[in-house]
CSV table of C-alpha atoms in Angstrom, one decimal:
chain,number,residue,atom,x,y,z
A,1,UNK,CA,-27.8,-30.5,-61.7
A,2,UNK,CA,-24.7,-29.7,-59.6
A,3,UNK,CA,-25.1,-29.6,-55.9
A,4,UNK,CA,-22.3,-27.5,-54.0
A,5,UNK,CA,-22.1,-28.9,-50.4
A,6,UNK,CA,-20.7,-25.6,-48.2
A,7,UNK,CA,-18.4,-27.1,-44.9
A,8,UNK,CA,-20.5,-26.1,-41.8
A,9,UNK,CA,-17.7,-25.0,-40.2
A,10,UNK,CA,-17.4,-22.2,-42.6
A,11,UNK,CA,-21.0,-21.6,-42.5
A,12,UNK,CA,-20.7,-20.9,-39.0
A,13,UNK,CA,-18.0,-18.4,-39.3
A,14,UNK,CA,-20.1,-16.6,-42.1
A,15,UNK,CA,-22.9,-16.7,-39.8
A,16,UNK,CA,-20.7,-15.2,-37.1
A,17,UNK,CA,-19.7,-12.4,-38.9
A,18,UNK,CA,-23.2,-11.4,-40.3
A,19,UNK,CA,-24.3,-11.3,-36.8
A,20,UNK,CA,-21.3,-9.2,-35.5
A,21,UNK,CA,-21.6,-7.3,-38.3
A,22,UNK,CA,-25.4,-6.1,-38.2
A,23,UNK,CA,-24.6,-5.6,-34.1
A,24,UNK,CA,-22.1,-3.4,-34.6
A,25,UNK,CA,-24.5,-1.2,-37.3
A,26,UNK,CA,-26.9,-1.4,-34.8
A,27,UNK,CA,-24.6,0.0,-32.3
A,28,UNK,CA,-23.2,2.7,-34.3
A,29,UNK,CA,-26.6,3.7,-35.2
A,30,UNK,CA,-27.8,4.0,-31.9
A,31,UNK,CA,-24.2,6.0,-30.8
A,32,UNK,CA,-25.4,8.5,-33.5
A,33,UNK,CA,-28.8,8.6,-32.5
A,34,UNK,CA,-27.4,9.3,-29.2
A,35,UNK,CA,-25.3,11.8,-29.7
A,36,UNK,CA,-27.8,13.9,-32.5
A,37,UNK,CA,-29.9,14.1,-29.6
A,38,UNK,CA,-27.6,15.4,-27.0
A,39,UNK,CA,-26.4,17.9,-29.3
A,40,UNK,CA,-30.1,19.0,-29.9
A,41,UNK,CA,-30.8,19.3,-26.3
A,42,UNK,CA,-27.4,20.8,-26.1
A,43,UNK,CA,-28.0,23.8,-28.5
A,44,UNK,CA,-28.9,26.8,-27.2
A,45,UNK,CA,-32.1,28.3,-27.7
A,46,UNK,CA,-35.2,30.1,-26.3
A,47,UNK,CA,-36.6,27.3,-25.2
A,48,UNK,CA,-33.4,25.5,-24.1
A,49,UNK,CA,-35.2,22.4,-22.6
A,50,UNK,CA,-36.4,21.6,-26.4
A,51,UNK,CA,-35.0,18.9,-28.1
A,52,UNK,CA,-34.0,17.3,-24.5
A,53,UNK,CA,-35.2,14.1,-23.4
A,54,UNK,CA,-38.3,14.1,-21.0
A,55,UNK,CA,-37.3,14.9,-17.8
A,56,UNK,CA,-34.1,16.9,-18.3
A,57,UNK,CA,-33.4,19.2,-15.0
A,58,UNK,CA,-32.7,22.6,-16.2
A,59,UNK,CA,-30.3,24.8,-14.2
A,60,UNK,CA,-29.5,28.3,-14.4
A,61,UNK,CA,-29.3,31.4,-12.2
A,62,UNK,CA,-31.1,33.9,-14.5
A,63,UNK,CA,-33.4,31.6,-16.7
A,64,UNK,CA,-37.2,31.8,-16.2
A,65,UNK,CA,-37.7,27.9,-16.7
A,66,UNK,CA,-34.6,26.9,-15.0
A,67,UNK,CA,-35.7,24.5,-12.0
A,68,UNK,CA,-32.1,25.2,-9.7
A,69,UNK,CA,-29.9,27.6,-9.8
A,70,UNK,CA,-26.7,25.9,-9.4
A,71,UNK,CA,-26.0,22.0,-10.3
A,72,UNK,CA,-25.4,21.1,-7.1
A,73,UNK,CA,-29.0,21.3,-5.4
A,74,UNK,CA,-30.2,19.4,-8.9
A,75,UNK,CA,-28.2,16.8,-8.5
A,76,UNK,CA,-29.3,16.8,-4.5
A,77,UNK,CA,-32.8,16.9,-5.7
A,78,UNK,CA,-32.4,12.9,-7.7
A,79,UNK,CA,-33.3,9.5,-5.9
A,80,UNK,CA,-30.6,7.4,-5.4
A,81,UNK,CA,-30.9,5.0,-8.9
A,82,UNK,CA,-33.4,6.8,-11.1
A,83,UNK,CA,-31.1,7.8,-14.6
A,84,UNK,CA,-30.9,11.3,-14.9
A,85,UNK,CA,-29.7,14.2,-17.4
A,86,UNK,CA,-29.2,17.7,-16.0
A,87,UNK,CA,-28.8,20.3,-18.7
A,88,UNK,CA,-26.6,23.6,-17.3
A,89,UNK,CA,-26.9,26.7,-19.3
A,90,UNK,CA,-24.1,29.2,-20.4
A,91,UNK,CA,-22.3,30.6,-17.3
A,92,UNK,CA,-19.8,30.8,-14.4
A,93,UNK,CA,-20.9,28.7,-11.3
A,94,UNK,CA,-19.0,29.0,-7.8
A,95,UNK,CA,-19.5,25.8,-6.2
A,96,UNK,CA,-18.3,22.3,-5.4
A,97,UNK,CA,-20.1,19.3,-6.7
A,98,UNK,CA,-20.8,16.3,-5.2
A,99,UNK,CA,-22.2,13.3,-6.8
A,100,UNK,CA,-22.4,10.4,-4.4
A,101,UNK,CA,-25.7,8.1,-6.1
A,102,UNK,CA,-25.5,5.4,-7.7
A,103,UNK,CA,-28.0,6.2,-10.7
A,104,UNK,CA,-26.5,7.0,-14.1
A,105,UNK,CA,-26.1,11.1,-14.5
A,106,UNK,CA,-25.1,13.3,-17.2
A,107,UNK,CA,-24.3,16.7,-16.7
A,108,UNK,CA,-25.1,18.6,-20.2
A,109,UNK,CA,-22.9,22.2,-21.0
A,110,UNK,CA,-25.0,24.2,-22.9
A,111,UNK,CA,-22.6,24.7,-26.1
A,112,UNK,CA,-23.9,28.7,-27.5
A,113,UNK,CA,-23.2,27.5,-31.6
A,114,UNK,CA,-23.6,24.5,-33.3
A,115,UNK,CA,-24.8,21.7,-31.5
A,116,UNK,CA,-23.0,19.9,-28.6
A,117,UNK,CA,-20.0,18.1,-30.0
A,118,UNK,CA,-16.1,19.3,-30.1
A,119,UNK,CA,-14.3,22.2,-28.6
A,120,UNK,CA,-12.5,20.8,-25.9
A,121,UNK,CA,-12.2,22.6,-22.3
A,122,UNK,CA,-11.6,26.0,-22.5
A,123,UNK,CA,-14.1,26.1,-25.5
A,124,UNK,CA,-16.7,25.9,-23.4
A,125,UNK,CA,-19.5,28.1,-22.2
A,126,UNK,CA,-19.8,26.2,-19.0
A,127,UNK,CA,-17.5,26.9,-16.0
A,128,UNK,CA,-17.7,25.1,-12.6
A,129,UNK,CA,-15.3,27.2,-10.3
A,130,UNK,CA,-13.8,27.0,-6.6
A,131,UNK,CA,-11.0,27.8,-4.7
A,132,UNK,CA,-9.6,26.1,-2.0
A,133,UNK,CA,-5.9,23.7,-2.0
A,134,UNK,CA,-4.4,22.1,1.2
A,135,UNK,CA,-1.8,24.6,2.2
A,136,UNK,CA,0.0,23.7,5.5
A,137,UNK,CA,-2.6,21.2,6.6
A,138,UNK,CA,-5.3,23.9,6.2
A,139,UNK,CA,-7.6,20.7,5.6
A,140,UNK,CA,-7.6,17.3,7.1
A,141,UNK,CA,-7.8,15.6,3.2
A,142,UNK,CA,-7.0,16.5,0.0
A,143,UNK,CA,-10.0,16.0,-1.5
A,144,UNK,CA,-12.1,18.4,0.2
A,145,UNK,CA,-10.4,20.9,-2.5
A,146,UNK,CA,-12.0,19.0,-5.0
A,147,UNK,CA,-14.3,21.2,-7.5
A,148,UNK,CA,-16.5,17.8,-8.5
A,149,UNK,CA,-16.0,14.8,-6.2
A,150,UNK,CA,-18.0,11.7,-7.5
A,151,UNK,CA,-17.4,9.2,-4.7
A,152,UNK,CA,-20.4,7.3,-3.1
A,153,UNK,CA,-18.9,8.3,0.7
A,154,UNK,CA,-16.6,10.8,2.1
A,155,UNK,CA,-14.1,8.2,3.4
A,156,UNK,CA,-14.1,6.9,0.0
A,157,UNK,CA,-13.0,10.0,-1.5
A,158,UNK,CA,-10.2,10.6,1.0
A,159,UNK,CA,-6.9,10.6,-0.7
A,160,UNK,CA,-4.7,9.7,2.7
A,161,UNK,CA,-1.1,10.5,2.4
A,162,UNK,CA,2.0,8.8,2.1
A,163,UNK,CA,2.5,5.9,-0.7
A,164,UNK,CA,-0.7,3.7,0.8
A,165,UNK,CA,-2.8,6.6,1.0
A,166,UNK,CA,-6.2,6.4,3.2
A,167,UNK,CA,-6.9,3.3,4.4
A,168,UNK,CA,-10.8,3.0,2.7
A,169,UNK,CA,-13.0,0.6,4.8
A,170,UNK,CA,-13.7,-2.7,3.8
A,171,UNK,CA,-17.2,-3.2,2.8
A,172,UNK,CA,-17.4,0.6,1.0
A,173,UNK,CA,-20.3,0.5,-1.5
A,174,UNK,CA,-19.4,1.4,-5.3
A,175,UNK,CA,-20.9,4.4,-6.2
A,176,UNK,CA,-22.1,5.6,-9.7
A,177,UNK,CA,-21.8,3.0,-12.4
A,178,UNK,CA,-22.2,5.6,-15.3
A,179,UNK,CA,-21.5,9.6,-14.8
A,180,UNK,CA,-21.2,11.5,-17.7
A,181,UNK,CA,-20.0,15.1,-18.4
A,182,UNK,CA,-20.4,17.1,-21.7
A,183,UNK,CA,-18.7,20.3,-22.4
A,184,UNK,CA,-18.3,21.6,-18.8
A,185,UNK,CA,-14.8,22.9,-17.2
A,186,UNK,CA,-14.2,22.7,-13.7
A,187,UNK,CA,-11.4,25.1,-12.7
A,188,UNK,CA,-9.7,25.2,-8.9
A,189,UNK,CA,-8.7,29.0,-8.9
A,190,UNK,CA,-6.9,29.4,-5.6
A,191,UNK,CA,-3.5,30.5,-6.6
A,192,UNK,CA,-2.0,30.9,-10.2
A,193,UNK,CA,1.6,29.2,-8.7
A,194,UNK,CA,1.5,25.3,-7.0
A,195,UNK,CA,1.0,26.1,-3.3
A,196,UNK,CA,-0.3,22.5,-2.5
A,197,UNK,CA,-2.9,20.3,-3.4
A,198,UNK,CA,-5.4,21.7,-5.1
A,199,UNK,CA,-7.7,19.4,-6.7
A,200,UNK,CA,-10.2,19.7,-10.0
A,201,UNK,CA,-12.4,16.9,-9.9
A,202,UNK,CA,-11.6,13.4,-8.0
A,203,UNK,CA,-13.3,9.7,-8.8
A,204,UNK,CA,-13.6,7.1,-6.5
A,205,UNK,CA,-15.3,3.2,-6.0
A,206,UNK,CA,-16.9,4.8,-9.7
A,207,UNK,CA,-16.8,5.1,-13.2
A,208,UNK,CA,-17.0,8.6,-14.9
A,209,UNK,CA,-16.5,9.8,-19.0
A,210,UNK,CA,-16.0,13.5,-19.6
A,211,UNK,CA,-16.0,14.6,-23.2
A,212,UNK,CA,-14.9,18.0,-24.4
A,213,UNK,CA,-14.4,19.1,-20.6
A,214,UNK,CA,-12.1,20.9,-19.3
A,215,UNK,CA,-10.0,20.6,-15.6
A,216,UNK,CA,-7.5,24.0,-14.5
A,217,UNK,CA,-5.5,23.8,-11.3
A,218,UNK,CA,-2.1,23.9,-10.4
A,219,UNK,CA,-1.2,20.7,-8.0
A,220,UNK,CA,-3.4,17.4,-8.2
A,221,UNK,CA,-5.3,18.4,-10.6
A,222,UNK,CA,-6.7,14.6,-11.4
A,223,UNK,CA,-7.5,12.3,-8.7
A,224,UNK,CA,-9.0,9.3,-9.2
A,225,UNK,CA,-9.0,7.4,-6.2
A,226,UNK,CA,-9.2,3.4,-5.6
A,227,UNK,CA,-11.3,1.7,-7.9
A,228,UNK,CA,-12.1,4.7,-9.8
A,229,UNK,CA,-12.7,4.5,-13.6
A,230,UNK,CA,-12.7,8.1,-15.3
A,231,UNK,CA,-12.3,8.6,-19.4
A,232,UNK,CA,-11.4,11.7,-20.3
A,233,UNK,CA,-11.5,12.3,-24.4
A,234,UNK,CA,-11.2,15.3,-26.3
A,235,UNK,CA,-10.2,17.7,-22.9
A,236,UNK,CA,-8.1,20.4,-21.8
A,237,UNK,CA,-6.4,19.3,-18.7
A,238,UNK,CA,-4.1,21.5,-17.0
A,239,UNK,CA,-1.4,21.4,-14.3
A,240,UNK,CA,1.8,21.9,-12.8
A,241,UNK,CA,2.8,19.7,-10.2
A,242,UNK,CA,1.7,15.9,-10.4
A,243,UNK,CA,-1.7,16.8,-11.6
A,244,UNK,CA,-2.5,13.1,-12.5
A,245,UNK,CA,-2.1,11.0,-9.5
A,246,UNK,CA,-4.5,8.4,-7.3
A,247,UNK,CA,-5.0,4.8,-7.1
A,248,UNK,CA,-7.6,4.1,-9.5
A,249,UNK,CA,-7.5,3.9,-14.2
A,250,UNK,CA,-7.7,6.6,-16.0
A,251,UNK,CA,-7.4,6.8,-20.1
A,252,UNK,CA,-6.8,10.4,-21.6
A,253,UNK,CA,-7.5,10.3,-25.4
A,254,UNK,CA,-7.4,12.7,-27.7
A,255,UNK,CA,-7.1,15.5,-25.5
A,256,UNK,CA,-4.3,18.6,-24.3
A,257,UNK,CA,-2.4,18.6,-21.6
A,258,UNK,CA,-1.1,21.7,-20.6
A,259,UNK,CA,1.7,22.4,-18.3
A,260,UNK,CA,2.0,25.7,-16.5
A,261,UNK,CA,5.4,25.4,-15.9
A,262,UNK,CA,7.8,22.2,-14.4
A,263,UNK,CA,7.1,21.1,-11.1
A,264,UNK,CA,8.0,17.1,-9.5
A,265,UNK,CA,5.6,15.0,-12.9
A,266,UNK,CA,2.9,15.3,-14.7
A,267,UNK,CA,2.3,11.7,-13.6
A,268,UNK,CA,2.5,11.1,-9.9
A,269,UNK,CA,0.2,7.6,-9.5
A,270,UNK,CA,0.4,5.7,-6.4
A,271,UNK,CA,-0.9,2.0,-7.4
A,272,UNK,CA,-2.4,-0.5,-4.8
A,273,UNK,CA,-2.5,-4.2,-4.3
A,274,UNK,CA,-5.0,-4.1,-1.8
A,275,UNK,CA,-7.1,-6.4,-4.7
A,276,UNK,CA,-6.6,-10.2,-5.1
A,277,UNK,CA,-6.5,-9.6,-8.9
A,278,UNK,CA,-4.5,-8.7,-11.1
A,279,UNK,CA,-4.9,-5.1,-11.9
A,280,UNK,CA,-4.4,-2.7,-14.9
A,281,UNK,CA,-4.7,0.4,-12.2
A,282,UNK,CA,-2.3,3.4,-13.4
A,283,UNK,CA,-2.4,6.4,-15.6
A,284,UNK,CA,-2.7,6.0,-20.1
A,285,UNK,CA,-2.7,9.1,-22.1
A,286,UNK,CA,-3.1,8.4,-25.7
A,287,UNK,CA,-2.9,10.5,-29.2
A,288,UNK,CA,-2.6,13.4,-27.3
A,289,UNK,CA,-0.5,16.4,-27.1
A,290,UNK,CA,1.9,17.3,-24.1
A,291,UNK,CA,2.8,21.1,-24.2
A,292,UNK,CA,3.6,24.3,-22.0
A,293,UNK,CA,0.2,26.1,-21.5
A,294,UNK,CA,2.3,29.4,-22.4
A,295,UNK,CA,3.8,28.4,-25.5
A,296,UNK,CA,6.4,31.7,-24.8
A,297,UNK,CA,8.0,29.2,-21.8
A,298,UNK,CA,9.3,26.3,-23.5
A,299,UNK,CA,12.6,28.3,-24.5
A,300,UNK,CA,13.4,29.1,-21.0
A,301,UNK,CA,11.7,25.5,-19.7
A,302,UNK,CA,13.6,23.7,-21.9
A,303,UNK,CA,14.1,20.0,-20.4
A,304,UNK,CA,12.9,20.5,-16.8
A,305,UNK,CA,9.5,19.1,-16.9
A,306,UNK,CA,9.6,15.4,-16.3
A,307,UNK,CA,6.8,12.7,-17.4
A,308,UNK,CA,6.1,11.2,-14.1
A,309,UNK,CA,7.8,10.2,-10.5
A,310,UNK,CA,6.6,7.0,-9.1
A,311,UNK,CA,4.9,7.8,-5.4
A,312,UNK,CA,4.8,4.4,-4.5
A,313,UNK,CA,6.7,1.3,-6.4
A,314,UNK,CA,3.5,0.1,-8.1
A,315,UNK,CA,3.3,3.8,-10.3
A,316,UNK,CA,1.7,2.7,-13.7
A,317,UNK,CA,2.3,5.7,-16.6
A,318,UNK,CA,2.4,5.0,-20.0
A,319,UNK,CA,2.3,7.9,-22.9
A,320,UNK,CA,1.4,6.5,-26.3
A,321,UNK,CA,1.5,8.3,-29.4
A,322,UNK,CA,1.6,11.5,-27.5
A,323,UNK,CA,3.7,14.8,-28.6
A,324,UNK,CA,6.1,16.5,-26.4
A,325,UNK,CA,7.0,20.2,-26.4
A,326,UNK,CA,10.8,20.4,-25.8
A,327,UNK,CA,10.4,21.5,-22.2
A,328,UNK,CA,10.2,17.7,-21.7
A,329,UNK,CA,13.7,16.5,-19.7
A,330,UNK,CA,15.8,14.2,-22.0
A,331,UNK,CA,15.4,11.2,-19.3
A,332,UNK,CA,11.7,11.3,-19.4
A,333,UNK,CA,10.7,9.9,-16.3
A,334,UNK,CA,12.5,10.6,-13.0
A,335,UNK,CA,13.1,8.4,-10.0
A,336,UNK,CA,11.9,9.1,-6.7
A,337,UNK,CA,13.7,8.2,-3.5
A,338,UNK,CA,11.7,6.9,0.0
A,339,UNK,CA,11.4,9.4,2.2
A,340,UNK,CA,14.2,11.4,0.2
A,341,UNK,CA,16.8,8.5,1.0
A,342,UNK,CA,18.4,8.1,-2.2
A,343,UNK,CA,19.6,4.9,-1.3
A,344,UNK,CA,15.8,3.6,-1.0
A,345,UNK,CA,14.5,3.9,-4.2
A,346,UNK,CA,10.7,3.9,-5.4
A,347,UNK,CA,11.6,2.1,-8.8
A,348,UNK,CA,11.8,-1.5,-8.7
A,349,UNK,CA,11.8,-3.7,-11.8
A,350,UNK,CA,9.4,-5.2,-13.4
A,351,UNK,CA,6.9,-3.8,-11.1
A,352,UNK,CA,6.9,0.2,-11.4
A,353,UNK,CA,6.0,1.3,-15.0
A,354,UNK,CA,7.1,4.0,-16.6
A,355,UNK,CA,6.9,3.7,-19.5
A,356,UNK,CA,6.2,5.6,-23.4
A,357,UNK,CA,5.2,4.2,-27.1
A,358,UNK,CA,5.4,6.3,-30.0
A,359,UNK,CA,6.3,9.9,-28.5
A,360,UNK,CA,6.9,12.5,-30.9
A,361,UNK,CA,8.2,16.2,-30.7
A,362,UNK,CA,10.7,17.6,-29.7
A,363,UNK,CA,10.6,16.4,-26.4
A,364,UNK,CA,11.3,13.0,-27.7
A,365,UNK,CA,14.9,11.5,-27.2
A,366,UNK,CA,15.7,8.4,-27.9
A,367,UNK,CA,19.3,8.6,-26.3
A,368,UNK,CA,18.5,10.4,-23.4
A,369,UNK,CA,15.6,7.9,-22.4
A,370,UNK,CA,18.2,5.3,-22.4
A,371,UNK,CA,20.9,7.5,-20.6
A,372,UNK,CA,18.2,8.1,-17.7
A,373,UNK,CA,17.5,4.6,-17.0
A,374,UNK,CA,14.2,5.0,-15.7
A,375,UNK,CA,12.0,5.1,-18.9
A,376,UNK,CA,11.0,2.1,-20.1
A,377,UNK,CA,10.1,2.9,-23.8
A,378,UNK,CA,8.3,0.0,-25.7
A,379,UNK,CA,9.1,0.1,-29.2
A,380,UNK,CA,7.0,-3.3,-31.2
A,381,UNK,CA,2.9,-2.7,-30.6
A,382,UNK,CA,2.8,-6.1,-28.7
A,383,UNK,CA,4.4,-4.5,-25.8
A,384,UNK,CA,1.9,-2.0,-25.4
A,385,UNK,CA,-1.1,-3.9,-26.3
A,386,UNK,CA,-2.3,-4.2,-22.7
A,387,UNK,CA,-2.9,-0.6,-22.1
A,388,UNK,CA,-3.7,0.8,-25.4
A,389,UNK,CA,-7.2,1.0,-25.2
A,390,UNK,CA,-9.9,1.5,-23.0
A,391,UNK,CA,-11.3,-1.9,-23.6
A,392,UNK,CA,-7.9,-3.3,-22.6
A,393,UNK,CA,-7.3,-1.0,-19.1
A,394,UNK,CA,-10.7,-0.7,-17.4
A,395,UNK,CA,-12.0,-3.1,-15.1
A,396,UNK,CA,-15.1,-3.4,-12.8
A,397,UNK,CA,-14.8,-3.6,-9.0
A,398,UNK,CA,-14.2,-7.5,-8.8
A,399,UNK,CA,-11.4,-7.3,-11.6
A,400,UNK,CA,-13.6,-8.2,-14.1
A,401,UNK,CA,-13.0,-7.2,-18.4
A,402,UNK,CA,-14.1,-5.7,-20.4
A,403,UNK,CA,-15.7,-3.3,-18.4
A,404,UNK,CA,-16.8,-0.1,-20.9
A,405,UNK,CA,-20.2,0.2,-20.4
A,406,UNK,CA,-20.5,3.3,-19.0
A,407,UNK,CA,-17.9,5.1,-21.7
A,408,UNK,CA,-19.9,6.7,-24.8
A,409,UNK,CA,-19.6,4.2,-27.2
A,410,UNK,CA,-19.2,7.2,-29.9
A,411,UNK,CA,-15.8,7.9,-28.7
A,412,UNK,CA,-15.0,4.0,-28.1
């Protein structure tokens, strides 16, 4: 009888991909295990807490079983590290949130028809609502504006000013290692026009994921602050004036960004270097669309809204795969002078990134990228590799990678 002697090098590699290959089933079963059952609890129903894991909070101003009446005395009413899932049920609520624990928390919309997956902000039957911006120094910070501020201290959230920003103190706990929003907009409704800083939600020392959310203001619409993490997939987020800017990561996937109107960037980030790694901190917005809010605009818009302005030489931006209505400038990006001294400019090379891969749309020109000499536009895949997923941006407090945990692994 023939014997067949297999190499055991090759044996090992078959091996290895068995396992790998029965862990990622696992995983993807236990994603859609996952997310069956947070569409169940989701659904709305009579008895809306059926279907939701034991020990769901229920909140609601007018339900008979609800436990709070807004989300902000539920989530005051959790110990500092026990998880916890807080299901809020159709409606407007006028409030700011604060999450400042450390325990993982979901926040649950209830979604009125078919389950709790899809729809994106502005879908949703959920609103968190406030107004307040920072007109004329009316407050000392920025992000008291903010409509939900996850930040495990107030000095953490502070956004400072200037291209450093508020000096955070050394020593400053890291907050919540795993928040998680469903189907819930937060909207900043102080003025329909950008009047100053008004913020939608702000992130800081943690990680947050908000899926089919949606964020509405005007001016500084998105912070996330210094060593924040926040994922954003499948949302509505909406802005005029550098309504993406902090210190921090974030990765928009899949998701609408809507411009009411042109005003400085969409991208304003700040970087730091106040770490003794090296960092992948900046802004990523990937297979996404860029477009005027009122489509009726872009005509009379038509190449004055610009991608990004650096506020401080270490701005990271990339757009990948995105489209662009044709209000886009030609040029892209624009520089930003210090202090408005043109001859002290906020763009140095090799260190400020501004930067696309794969734009589309009208608002895509290949010749007036070039003619603007600010954009960097990357054009083999090798280029953008480093940023092009979450897997490859995030990082934990210490520099440490990968560092997804905390992001649903369904949308991963």
């Amino acid at each position: 009888m023939l014997s067949c002697k297999v190499p055991v090098s090759w044996l090992s590699v078959v091996i290895l991909a068995t396992a790998v290959a029965i862990a990622d089933a696992n995983a993807n079963a236990n994603a859609n295990s996952y997310a069956n059952s947070r569409a169940h609890c989701q659904s709305s129903t009579a008895e809306p807490l059926e279907g939701c894991a034991a020990g769901t909070i229920l909140v609601s101003p007018t339900h008979k079983d609800a436990q709070f009446q807004t989300i902000q005395s539920a989530v005051l009413s959790l110990d500092e590290t026990t998880p916890a899932t807080i299901l809020v049920l159709s409606g407007t609520y006028i409030e700011q949130i604060n999450v400042t624990r450390s325990g993982p928390l979901t926040l649950l919309g209830e979604v009125a028809e078919g389950g709790g997956g899809g729809g994106g902000g502005g879908k949703n039957s959920v609103t968190v609502q406030f107004s307040a911006a920072n007109v004329n120094v009316s407050y000392t910070d920025n992000a008291f504006t903010s409509v939900l501020t996850v930040a495990p201290t107030l000095e953490a959230s502070l956004t400072g000013s200037g291209p450093t920003g508020y000096p955070v103190p050394a020593g400053t706990p890291f907050g919540n290692k795993d928040f998680r929003v469903y189907n819930v907009d937060f909207r900043n409704v102080f003025a329909a026009a950008s009047v100053g800083p008004s913020l939608a939600v702000s992130v800081s020392y943690a990680n947050a994921g908000f899926y089919h959310a949606g964020f509405y203001s005007w001016q500084d619409t998105v912070y996330i602050g210094k060593l924040g993490n926040a994922y954003f997939y499948d949302n509505t987020i909406a802005g005029q004036t550098d309504f993406f800017y902090g210190f921090g990561t974030a990765f928009i996937q899949n998701s609408s960004i809507a411009m009411r109107g042109c005003g400085g960037g969409v991208t304003a980030w700040k970087g730091t270097n106040t770490t003794t790694f090296s960092n992948r901190y900046g802004v990523y917005i990937a297979d996404s669309t860029l477009a005027q809010e009122n489509s009726t605009l872009v005509a009379s818009l038509a190449g004055q809204c610009f991608l990004g302005r650096p506020w401080n030489s270490q701005h990271r931006s990339v757009f990948m795969k995105t489209y662009m209505d044709a209000s886009i400038n030609s040029a892209g990006y624009k520089a930003w002078a210090v202090s408005n001294d043109p001859a002290v400019s906020r763009v140095v090379p090799n260190v400020t990134i501004m930067a696309e891969y794969e734009s589309y749309g009208p608002g895509w020109n290949s010749t007036g990228r070039i003619a603007g000499n600010v954009t960097t536009v990357y054009t083999k895949e090798d280029q953008v590799n480093k940023y092009a997923s979450p897997l490859a941006v995030f990082m934990s407090e210490t520099g440490n990678q990968p560092y997804v945990s905390w992001i649903d692994e369904q949308f991963l």
